[in-house]
Amino acid sequence: MELKYFLGKSFRLIFSRKGIDMLFLSSPAKLSKEERKWAIIPLLVYFLPIFFVLTYFWFGILMGLNFLPFFMALISLIAAGCIYLGYWDDLGKKYGFGYGFGRYQLAVILLTLFSPAFFFMGIAYGFATANIFGGLGLGLIMVYPILGMFFRIKTFSDDSTLILRGKSILHDNVVLPDGKEFSSGKKEVVETVRGFGFMPLSYWILAVGLGIFTIGYGFSNISTYFSKGVPSLEFIIVTIVLGFLLQTVYLFPDKLNRIVLIELRTKKGFLFMFVLAFVLFGISQFLIGVVTVLTS
């Protein structure tokens, strides 16, 4: 009886407008817990065959490539969507999003759910360019900052937008019937303003940009090292390690905020981090050039 009910309701959702509305037109916050779980059915039925056909014909037949890495990348997106719908309440309670607050936490969770897809996209790029190590490097470039933000989600949260401006002392004065004032005590009030905070998506993009010209460059040269012996192994290791160190800078903005003179959670602070990415890029290219000379 339960199987019959499941199949019947699944069939109705797949071939009805309600299933489409649940999946495409309604946010998870507006759906009940049961509706969110049922929305997984049309998600699987609609996208699995579409993604298979697209990757098989486009990459497998037209481009003559192994379509499986591309298909796995898209499968990871479907899996992320299933987790997102099925565990919405649990994720929302733990990380505080989905009910009008916690946008930054939500961004981190979504990036984390999509990280397997990003990784397989990197691998797929490696197959497409006949440089599997380069694809592996690209996958790591995108995934490493995401995992760092996930494990430091309290830093990359909506709370980072609240900036302490100072503290004030408020005296509670009571006027007595005879006109005299009586102080009932005092309390300390914290004054805050709302700023940019540590925006996960922006910091991720900056970290990925730095990684492409360091980690990506190092991994891309691994194939050349095995085939021709150049560049040197030391050069590759230094380049990759340097790239991960530069990306790590954008995973600890709260620590950096204690060192620099500007408040990084403000608009000016974000512009500082944006400019810093170009400065770090220049430094990295200079160091890579030095290592090239020393190891050649």
PDB file of C-alpha atoms in Angstrom, residues 213-219 222 231-246 283-292 294-295:
ATOM      1  CA  PHE A 213      47.815  31.725 -11.560  1.00  0.00           C
ATOM      2  CA  THR A 214      49.690  29.793  -8.875  1.00  0.00           C
ATOM      3  CA  ILE A 215      48.150  26.421  -8.002  1.00  0.00           C
ATOM      4  CA  GLY A 216      46.772  25.984 -11.505  1.00  0.00           C
ATOM      5  CA  TYR A 217      50.107  26.886 -13.059  1.00  0.00           C
ATOM      6  CA  GLY A 218      51.934  24.431 -10.813  1.00  0.00           C
ATOM      7  CA  PHE A 219      49.582  21.504 -11.429  1.00  0.00           C
ATOM      8  CA  ILE A 222      53.236  18.311 -13.673  1.00  0.00           C
ATOM      9  CA  PRO A 231      60.159  22.634 -14.997  1.00  0.00           C
ATOM     10  CA  SER A 232      61.847  21.292 -11.890  1.00  0.00           C
ATOM     11  CA  LEU A 233      59.913  19.487  -9.187  1.00  0.00           C
ATOM     12  CA  GLU A 234      61.003  22.141  -6.683  1.00  0.00           C
ATOM     13  CA  PHE A 235      59.453  24.839  -8.861  1.00  0.00           C
ATOM     14  CA  ILE A 236      56.146  22.968  -9.034  1.00  0.00           C
ATOM     15  CA  ILE A 237      56.000  22.376  -5.269  1.00  0.00           C
ATOM     16  CA  VAL A 238      56.858  25.985  -4.400  1.00  0.00           C
ATOM     17  CA  THR A 239      54.277  27.330  -6.855  1.00  0.00           C
ATOM     18  CA  ILE A 240      51.496  25.117  -5.509  1.00  0.00           C
ATOM     19  CA  VAL A 241      52.311  25.789  -1.841  1.00  0.00           C
ATOM     20  CA  LEU A 242      52.516  29.527  -2.536  1.00  0.00           C
ATOM     21  CA  GLY A 243      49.082  29.422  -4.144  1.00  0.00           C
ATOM     22  CA  PHE A 244      47.459  27.668  -1.202  1.00  0.00           C
ATOM     23  CA  LEU A 245      49.048  30.179   1.180  1.00  0.00           C
ATOM     24  CA  LEU A 246      47.662  33.097  -0.817  1.00  0.00           C
ATOM     25  CA  ILE A 283      54.094  39.298  -5.485  1.00  0.00           C
ATOM     26  CA  SER A 284      53.334  35.701  -6.457  1.00  0.00           C
ATOM     27  CA  GLN A 285      54.434  36.230 -10.044  1.00  0.00           C
ATOM     28  CA  PHE A 286      57.648  37.878  -8.850  1.00  0.00           C
ATOM     29  CA  LEU A 287      58.375  34.963  -6.505  1.00  0.00           C
ATOM     30  CA  ILE A 288      57.569  32.439  -9.238  1.00  0.00           C
ATOM     31  CA  GLY A 289      60.023  34.249 -11.494  1.00  0.00           C
ATOM     32  CA  VAL A 290      62.700  34.109  -8.799  1.00  0.00           C
ATOM     33  CA  VAL A 291      62.110  30.385  -8.255  1.00  0.00           C
ATOM     34  CA  THR A 292      62.283  29.829 -12.015  1.00  0.00           C
ATOM     35  CA  LEU A 294      66.995  29.568  -9.105  1.00  0.00           C
ATOM     36  CA  THR A 295      65.798  26.152 -10.299  1.00  0.00           C
TER      37      THR A 295
END
